[in-house]
XYZ file of N, CA and C in Angstrom:
552
model
N 5.452 -10.861 -25.993
C 5.681 -10.620 -27.219
C 7.330 -10.319 -27.412
N 7.765 -10.465 -28.831
C 9.182 -10.047 -29.356
C 9.085 -8.790 -29.850
N 9.897 -7.920 -29.337
C 10.236 -6.788 -29.979
C 11.366 -6.474 -30.936
N 11.230 -5.760 -32.003
C 12.395 -5.328 -32.744
C 13.209 -4.483 -31.883
N 14.487 -4.232 -32.348
C 15.444 -3.213 -31.433
C 14.807 -1.951 -31.727
N 14.148 -1.718 -32.582
C 13.641 -0.134 -32.959
C 12.584 0.083 -31.993
N 11.783 -0.966 -31.785
C 10.645 -0.915 -30.905
C 11.079 -0.858 -29.580
N 12.059 -1.608 -29.227
C 12.580 -1.399 -27.747
C 12.896 -0.071 -27.658
N 13.911 0.675 -28.611
C 14.403 2.005 -28.183
C 13.052 3.082 -28.081
N 11.919 2.582 -28.736
C 10.942 3.598 -28.659
C 10.194 3.369 -27.285
N 10.191 2.159 -26.588
C 9.548 2.061 -25.413
C 10.429 2.614 -24.150
N 11.525 2.723 -24.356
C 12.492 3.147 -23.310
C 11.949 4.430 -23.038
N 11.654 5.027 -21.783
C 11.105 6.297 -21.253
C 10.019 6.798 -21.874
N 8.995 5.842 -22.443
C 7.839 6.144 -23.021
C 6.639 6.337 -22.209
N 6.733 5.958 -20.863
C 5.449 5.767 -20.054
C 5.155 7.253 -19.605
N 3.939 7.660 -19.513
C 3.439 8.832 -18.950
C 3.894 8.981 -17.439
N 3.633 7.890 -16.675
C 4.010 7.842 -15.374
C 3.923 6.343 -14.910
N 4.538 6.213 -13.770
C 4.344 4.633 -13.055
C 3.398 4.837 -11.905
N 2.691 3.889 -11.911
C 1.590 3.815 -10.549
C 2.030 2.488 -9.726
N 2.379 3.027 -8.514
C 2.725 2.006 -7.488
C 1.697 1.514 -6.490
N 1.518 0.332 -6.396
C 0.564 -0.109 -5.340
C 1.505 -0.664 -4.294
N 1.550 -0.027 -3.169
C 2.376 -0.424 -2.164
C 1.849 -0.558 -0.672
N 1.777 -1.664 -0.207
C 1.315 -1.994 1.093
C 2.192 -2.341 2.050
N 3.571 -2.962 1.743
C 4.231 -3.641 2.604
C 5.562 -3.699 1.990
N 6.511 -4.073 2.960
C 7.765 -4.191 2.493
C 8.277 -5.724 3.193
N 9.299 -6.296 2.625
C 9.842 -7.443 3.323
C 11.182 -7.782 2.907
N 11.867 -8.739 3.348
C 13.105 -9.271 3.016
C 12.779 -10.378 1.870
N 13.301 -10.572 0.797
C 13.099 -11.605 -0.165
C 14.550 -12.602 -0.321
N 14.366 -13.680 0.002
C 15.401 -14.729 -0.313
C 15.144 -16.002 -1.095
N 15.982 -16.530 -1.422
C 15.971 -17.971 -2.249
C 15.075 -18.784 -1.469
N 14.033 -19.421 -1.987
C 13.308 -20.335 -1.209
C 14.108 -21.618 -1.060
N 14.019 -22.280 0.300
C 14.745 -23.337 0.721
C 14.154 -24.595 0.069
N 12.890 -24.602 -0.379
C 12.096 -25.682 -0.787
C 10.972 -24.994 -1.749
N 10.574 -25.886 -2.705
C 9.396 -25.367 -3.549
C 8.192 -25.231 -2.740
N 7.218 -24.121 -3.540
C 6.217 -23.780 -2.556
C 5.203 -24.962 -2.723
N 4.438 -25.017 -1.603
C 3.317 -26.190 -1.585
C 2.114 -25.495 -1.858
N 2.017 -24.274 -2.403
C 0.658 -23.557 -2.749
C 1.053 -23.039 -4.154
N 0.097 -22.465 -4.788
C 0.010 -21.815 -5.967
C -0.309 -20.507 -5.925
N -0.416 -19.718 -7.129
C -0.868 -18.376 -7.180
C 0.237 -17.389 -7.174
N -0.130 -16.116 -6.828
C 0.790 -14.895 -6.870
C 1.903 -15.097 -5.778
N 1.663 -15.470 -4.662
C 2.949 -15.792 -3.807
C 3.946 -16.606 -4.238
N 3.552 -17.801 -4.704
C 4.211 -18.771 -5.235
C 5.101 -18.326 -6.416
N 4.328 -17.470 -7.161
C 4.911 -17.138 -8.652
C 6.054 -16.264 -8.412
N 6.406 -15.635 -7.184
C 7.204 -14.840 -6.920
C 8.608 -15.636 -6.968
N 8.722 -16.923 -6.575
C 10.031 -17.621 -6.413
C 10.712 -17.203 -5.267
N 10.402 -16.576 -4.294
C 11.016 -16.281 -3.086
C 10.334 -16.466 -1.816
N 11.183 -16.444 -0.620
C 10.764 -16.497 0.540
C 10.739 -15.109 1.139
N 9.568 -14.539 1.554
C 9.412 -13.415 2.181
C 9.567 -13.271 3.695
N 10.170 -12.581 4.296
C 10.502 -12.432 5.784
C 10.604 -11.185 6.276
N 10.408 -10.871 7.579
C 10.717 -9.705 8.154
C 11.397 -9.875 9.648
N 11.582 -8.509 10.181
C 11.987 -8.629 11.468
C 11.077 -8.819 12.699
N 11.250 -9.604 13.690
C 10.293 -9.887 14.543
C 9.828 -8.421 15.353
N 10.500 -7.510 15.099
C 9.859 -6.005 15.649
C 8.923 -5.404 14.779
N 8.868 -5.847 13.536
C 7.759 -5.248 12.595
C 6.400 -5.725 13.049
N 5.430 -4.795 13.034
C 4.183 -4.972 13.317
C 3.629 -5.688 11.955
N 2.418 -6.279 12.146
C 1.750 -6.940 10.870
C 0.236 -6.217 10.785
N -0.224 -6.313 9.672
C -1.603 -6.079 9.299
C -2.394 -7.275 9.615
N -3.744 -7.211 9.396
C -4.555 -8.391 9.670
C -4.471 -9.102 8.546
N -3.709 -8.795 7.453
C -3.578 -9.678 6.268
C -2.118 -10.463 6.670
N -1.418 -9.778 7.515
C -0.317 -10.787 7.759
C 0.936 -10.049 7.043
N 0.803 -8.695 6.617
C 1.669 -8.073 5.928
C 2.407 -7.279 6.819
N 3.896 -7.029 6.636
C 4.737 -6.112 7.440
C 4.189 -4.835 7.378
N 4.442 -4.102 8.428
C 4.287 -2.643 8.281
C 5.463 -2.044 8.751
N 6.059 -1.425 7.285
C 7.307 -0.794 7.478
C 7.417 0.334 6.707
N 7.004 1.611 7.313
C 6.920 2.889 6.692
C 7.943 3.372 5.938
N 9.449 2.871 6.462
C 10.612 3.256 5.784
C 10.610 2.695 4.468
N 10.078 1.587 3.903
C 10.042 0.858 2.867
C 9.367 1.836 1.706
N 8.368 2.546 2.384
C 7.575 3.529 1.245
C 8.717 4.365 0.566
N 9.494 4.987 1.633
C 10.619 5.907 0.932
C 11.475 5.289 0.098
N 11.924 4.143 0.572
C 12.997 3.479 -0.111
C 12.565 2.764 -1.528
N 11.529 2.311 -1.595
C 10.949 1.964 -2.956
C 10.664 2.965 -4.022
N 10.371 4.221 -3.344
C 10.211 5.345 -4.312
C 11.641 5.779 -4.876
N 12.699 5.879 -3.781
C 13.915 6.427 -4.050
C 14.613 5.318 -4.950
N 14.391 3.948 -5.056
C 14.754 2.919 -5.802
C 14.400 3.085 -7.427
N 13.104 3.462 -7.366
C 12.366 3.624 -8.554
C 12.824 4.842 -9.423
N 13.095 5.887 -8.628
C 13.327 7.211 -9.233
C 14.853 6.958 -9.803
N 15.706 6.111 -8.963
C 17.043 6.008 -9.709
C 17.059 5.181 -10.560
N 16.384 3.868 -10.556
C 16.370 2.815 -11.674
C 15.720 3.416 -12.950
N 14.634 4.096 -12.841
C 13.987 4.479 -13.975
C 14.167 5.914 -14.538
N 15.274 6.642 -14.193
C 15.596 7.962 -14.543
C 14.603 9.108 -13.953
N 14.488 9.070 -12.796
C 13.438 10.254 -12.406
C 11.934 10.190 -13.113
N 11.290 9.285 -13.094
C 9.920 9.312 -13.768
C 8.685 9.775 -12.931
N 7.852 10.366 -13.317
C 6.593 10.642 -12.586
C 5.891 9.587 -11.973
N 5.773 9.442 -10.732
C 5.112 8.316 -9.991
C 4.091 8.775 -9.045
N 2.970 7.990 -9.248
C 1.791 8.245 -8.578
C 1.691 6.784 -7.629
N 1.369 6.897 -6.404
C 1.186 5.961 -5.558
C -0.325 5.778 -5.685
N -0.602 4.674 -6.114
C -1.991 4.609 -6.768
C -2.842 3.640 -5.614
N -2.311 2.881 -4.967
C -3.055 2.260 -3.615
C -1.871 2.082 -2.550
N -2.395 2.262 -1.285
C -1.636 2.229 -0.063
C -2.583 2.098 1.099
N -2.654 0.979 1.697
C -3.553 0.862 3.040
C -3.361 -0.541 3.634
N -4.284 -0.568 4.558
C -3.925 -1.851 5.355
C -5.408 -2.305 5.825
N -5.284 -3.697 6.198
C -6.645 -4.289 6.847
C -6.167 -4.281 8.223
N -7.114 -3.852 8.975
C -7.167 -4.014 10.329
C -7.942 -4.922 11.296
N -7.880 -5.141 12.376
C -8.642 -5.972 13.129
C -10.093 -5.141 13.454
N -10.995 -5.490 12.735
C -12.363 -4.847 13.143
C -13.299 -5.745 12.987
N -13.699 -6.415 14.084
C -14.501 -7.427 14.550
C -16.024 -6.841 14.498
N -16.174 -5.393 14.648
C -17.504 -4.909 14.966
C -17.264 -3.484 14.451
N -18.354 -2.681 14.444
C -18.327 -1.257 14.087
C -17.586 -0.404 15.002
N -17.623 -0.649 16.298
C -17.133 0.350 17.261
C -15.474 -0.135 17.004
N -14.906 -1.282 16.720
C -13.584 -1.298 16.528
C -13.193 -0.836 15.176
N -14.111 -0.905 14.191
C -13.854 -0.405 12.951
C -13.737 1.208 12.778
N -14.749 1.886 13.521
C -14.818 3.379 13.627
C -13.503 4.037 14.227
N -12.835 3.208 15.385
C -11.785 3.724 15.937
C -10.647 2.929 15.457
N -10.139 2.998 14.289
C -8.968 2.328 13.768
C -7.857 2.954 13.811
N -7.362 2.957 15.049
C -6.161 3.560 15.366
C -4.799 3.046 14.743
N -4.807 1.797 14.345
C -3.712 1.045 13.811
C -3.669 1.595 12.467
N -4.861 1.723 11.555
C -4.811 2.182 10.319
C -4.163 3.723 10.305
N -4.717 4.617 11.439
C -3.974 5.923 11.394
C -2.619 5.935 11.401
N -2.114 5.006 12.333
C -0.725 4.927 12.645
C -0.164 4.539 11.240
N -0.641 3.447 10.693
C -0.219 3.049 9.269
C 0.099 4.158 8.390
N -1.243 4.863 8.135
C -1.134 5.858 6.974
C -0.072 7.053 7.323
N -0.103 7.458 8.677
C 0.745 8.496 9.151
C 2.252 8.057 8.633
N 2.572 6.684 9.115
C 3.940 6.233 8.912
C 4.235 6.204 7.253
N 3.248 5.755 6.454
C 3.616 5.586 5.192
C 3.537 6.966 4.233
N 2.427 7.717 4.696
C 2.419 9.015 4.000
C 3.812 9.790 4.401
N 4.288 9.639 5.651
C 5.544 10.329 5.880
C 6.599 9.900 5.060
N 6.933 8.616 5.026
C 7.815 7.905 4.262
C 7.807 8.433 2.699
N 6.560 8.445 2.119
C 6.638 8.954 0.749
C 6.800 10.575 0.615
N 6.399 11.065 1.668
C 6.932 12.690 1.707
C 8.497 12.637 1.793
N 9.015 11.958 2.680
C 10.520 11.979 2.748
C 11.111 11.759 1.425
N 10.690 10.837 0.551
C 10.953 10.568 -0.761
C 10.813 11.693 -1.741
N 9.833 12.345 -1.601
C 9.440 13.484 -2.267
C 10.435 14.743 -1.973
N 10.607 14.832 -0.651
C 11.660 15.844 -0.074
C 13.111 15.530 -0.593
N 13.494 14.311 -1.099
C 14.710 13.916 -1.429
C 14.756 13.932 -2.957
N 13.675 14.643 -3.614
C 13.851 14.735 -5.018
C 12.984 13.803 -5.985
N 12.319 12.698 -5.585
C 11.520 11.853 -6.437
C 10.279 12.692 -6.692
N 9.876 12.416 -8.164
C 8.965 13.115 -8.691
C 7.552 12.421 -8.335
N 7.273 12.648 -7.174
C 5.997 11.962 -6.757
C 4.679 12.832 -7.084
N 3.749 12.472 -7.805
C 2.759 13.195 -8.380
C 1.482 13.252 -7.586
N 1.284 12.206 -6.768
C 0.072 11.983 -5.982
C 0.034 10.709 -5.231
N -0.810 10.709 -4.260
C -0.986 9.547 -3.404
C -2.563 9.264 -3.348
N -2.787 8.131 -3.336
C -4.447 7.584 -2.994
C -4.115 6.430 -1.970
N -4.939 6.663 -0.856
C -5.161 5.683 0.237
C -6.081 4.696 -0.624
N -5.868 3.433 0.002
C -6.721 2.410 -0.329
C -7.346 1.790 1.023
N -8.566 1.784 1.077
C -9.455 2.132 0.164
C -10.406 3.249 0.734
N -11.319 4.095 -0.081
C -12.072 4.836 0.593
C -13.326 4.166 1.370
N -13.686 3.127 0.878
C -14.815 2.405 1.367
C -14.331 0.961 1.504
N -14.837 0.236 2.754
C -14.689 -0.961 2.936
C -15.290 -1.654 1.622
N -14.692 -2.889 1.236
C -15.169 -3.325 0.074
C -14.871 -4.701 0.043
N -15.223 -5.351 -1.125
C -15.014 -6.839 -1.603
C -13.314 -7.011 -1.738
N -12.795 -7.592 -0.812
C -11.268 -7.934 -0.899
C -11.170 -9.212 -1.821
N -10.413 -9.200 -2.965
C -10.453 -10.179 -4.010
C -10.011 -11.479 -3.421
N -9.312 -11.766 -2.351
C -8.922 -13.132 -1.762
C -9.752 -13.441 -0.597
N -10.305 -12.394 0.197
C -11.042 -12.700 1.477
C -12.217 -12.174 1.589
N -12.837 -11.738 0.576
C -14.282 -11.206 0.370
C -14.360 -10.214 1.251
N -15.512 -10.085 2.263
C -15.878 -9.203 3.185
C -15.342 -9.252 4.383
N -14.574 -10.023 4.766
C -13.761 -10.319 6.019
C -12.714 -9.449 6.360
N -12.149 -8.789 5.252
C -11.085 -7.973 5.599
C -11.409 -6.694 5.097
N -11.283 -5.673 6.107
C -11.799 -4.308 5.644
C -10.449 -3.366 5.605
N -10.241 -2.741 4.386
C -9.369 -1.696 4.032
C -9.779 -0.315 4.046
N -11.081 -0.034 4.188
C -11.649 1.364 4.014
C -11.269 2.399 4.943
N -11.338 3.663 4.574
C -11.278 4.655 5.857
C -12.611 4.895 5.994
N -13.825 4.362 5.419
C -15.074 4.555 5.689
C -15.809 3.085 5.906
N -16.493 3.144 7.249
C -16.908 1.803 7.383
C -18.220 1.619 6.569
N -18.524 0.426 6.241
C -19.640 0.074 5.455
C -20.378 -1.026 6.085
N -21.612 -0.712 6.466
C -22.524 -1.749 6.989
C -23.014 -2.609 5.787
N -22.522 -3.875 5.596
C -22.767 -4.538 4.484
C -24.293 -5.021 4.238
N -25.020 -4.918 5.261
C -26.396 -5.278 5.032
C -27.287 -4.021 4.964
N -26.956 -2.704 5.565
C -27.622 -1.619 5.319
C -27.092 -0.591 4.323
N -25.992 -0.795 4.160
C -25.107 -0.080 3.271
C -24.736 1.239 3.836
N -25.132 1.520 5.350
C -24.796 2.685 5.804
C -23.242 2.857 6.081
N -22.869 4.257 5.794
C -21.437 4.435 5.561
C -21.198 5.601 6.871
N -20.094 4.932 7.586
C -19.778 5.923 8.717
C -18.109 6.181 8.671
N -17.813 7.227 8.436
C -16.051 7.612 8.476
C -15.738 7.269 9.686
N -14.303 6.578 9.490
C -13.658 6.161 10.552
C -12.599 7.249 11.003
N -11.925 7.007 12.032
C -10.815 7.807 12.552
C -9.769 8.148 11.638
N -9.478 7.049 10.676
C -8.486 7.362 9.551
C -8.983 8.219 8.504
N -10.369 8.273 8.209
C -10.932 9.286 7.434
C -10.622 10.791 7.813
N -10.857 10.883 8.919
C -10.787 12.254 9.636
C -9.136 12.691 9.592
N -8.292 11.712 9.847
C -6.957 11.781 9.924
C -6.488 12.372 8.429
N -6.893 11.373 7.382
C -6.480 11.669 6.200
C -6.909 12.964 5.581
N -8.248 13.217 5.940
C -8.799 14.506 5.524
C -7.858 15.679 6.119
N -7.413 15.599 7.308
C -6.466 16.617 7.801
C -5.116 16.621 7.189
N -4.557 15.510 6.838
C -3.497 15.511 5.946
C -3.640 16.261 4.682
N -4.741 15.907 3.922
C -5.035 16.742 2.786
C -5.282 18.016 3.069
N -6.005 18.420 3.886
C -6.144 19.996 4.216
C -4.951 20.664 4.390
N -4.019 19.955 5.123
C -2.714 20.794 5.550
C -1.408 20.408 4.724
N -1.830 19.644 3.573
C -0.512 19.232 2.698
C 0.587 18.458 3.498
N 0.004 17.766 4.440
C 0.885 17.133 5.194
C 1.382 17.600 6.675
N 0.908 18.893 6.692
C 1.180 19.585 7.856
C 0.936 19.000 9.175
N -0.094 17.939 9.349
C -0.472 17.404 10.591
C 0.555 16.260 10.816
N 1.439 15.955 10.118
C 2.208 14.678 10.206
C 3.276 15.243 11.204
N 3.530 14.212 12.324
C 4.494 14.696 13.286
C 5.909 14.367 12.607
N 6.900 15.025 12.990
C 8.418 14.901 12.433
C 8.825 13.480 12.831
């Protein structure tokens, strides 16, 4: 839509808060050739890359906990210290069976790193109002259906029995101690 100058002035700084869905970080560069696919990734008009040393999730996304801190610091500066909530943050891990799913050490490591990064930004003055792990339950992932699990609680899709994973226990401890269980 088109806004008048007066409407534009009214919009500046008018948000109650900013919600951030953050799963990964990557380097963005100008693409060397047009995308051969469509959708969200092609619409960005960039080529995403990372360091060979960065781990990847089951979705192929880079695991870069420092990016959690850096994006919050950038948003804080860019938007004049707004109230920010991390509304989604999580990962899909290799979980071919219930045993692998329940002992999700990679997710614990991911959450530990990202929550620490968000906490560092908070310690540097970012107005971070809250954090929400994605997701409480394994669910239907919009692009990959039931084949990718993001939950901290395992769901048997046939019986609907729910079993907390190691990451649920870890996240519970983070909440109970207000981050006190996070190693330095």
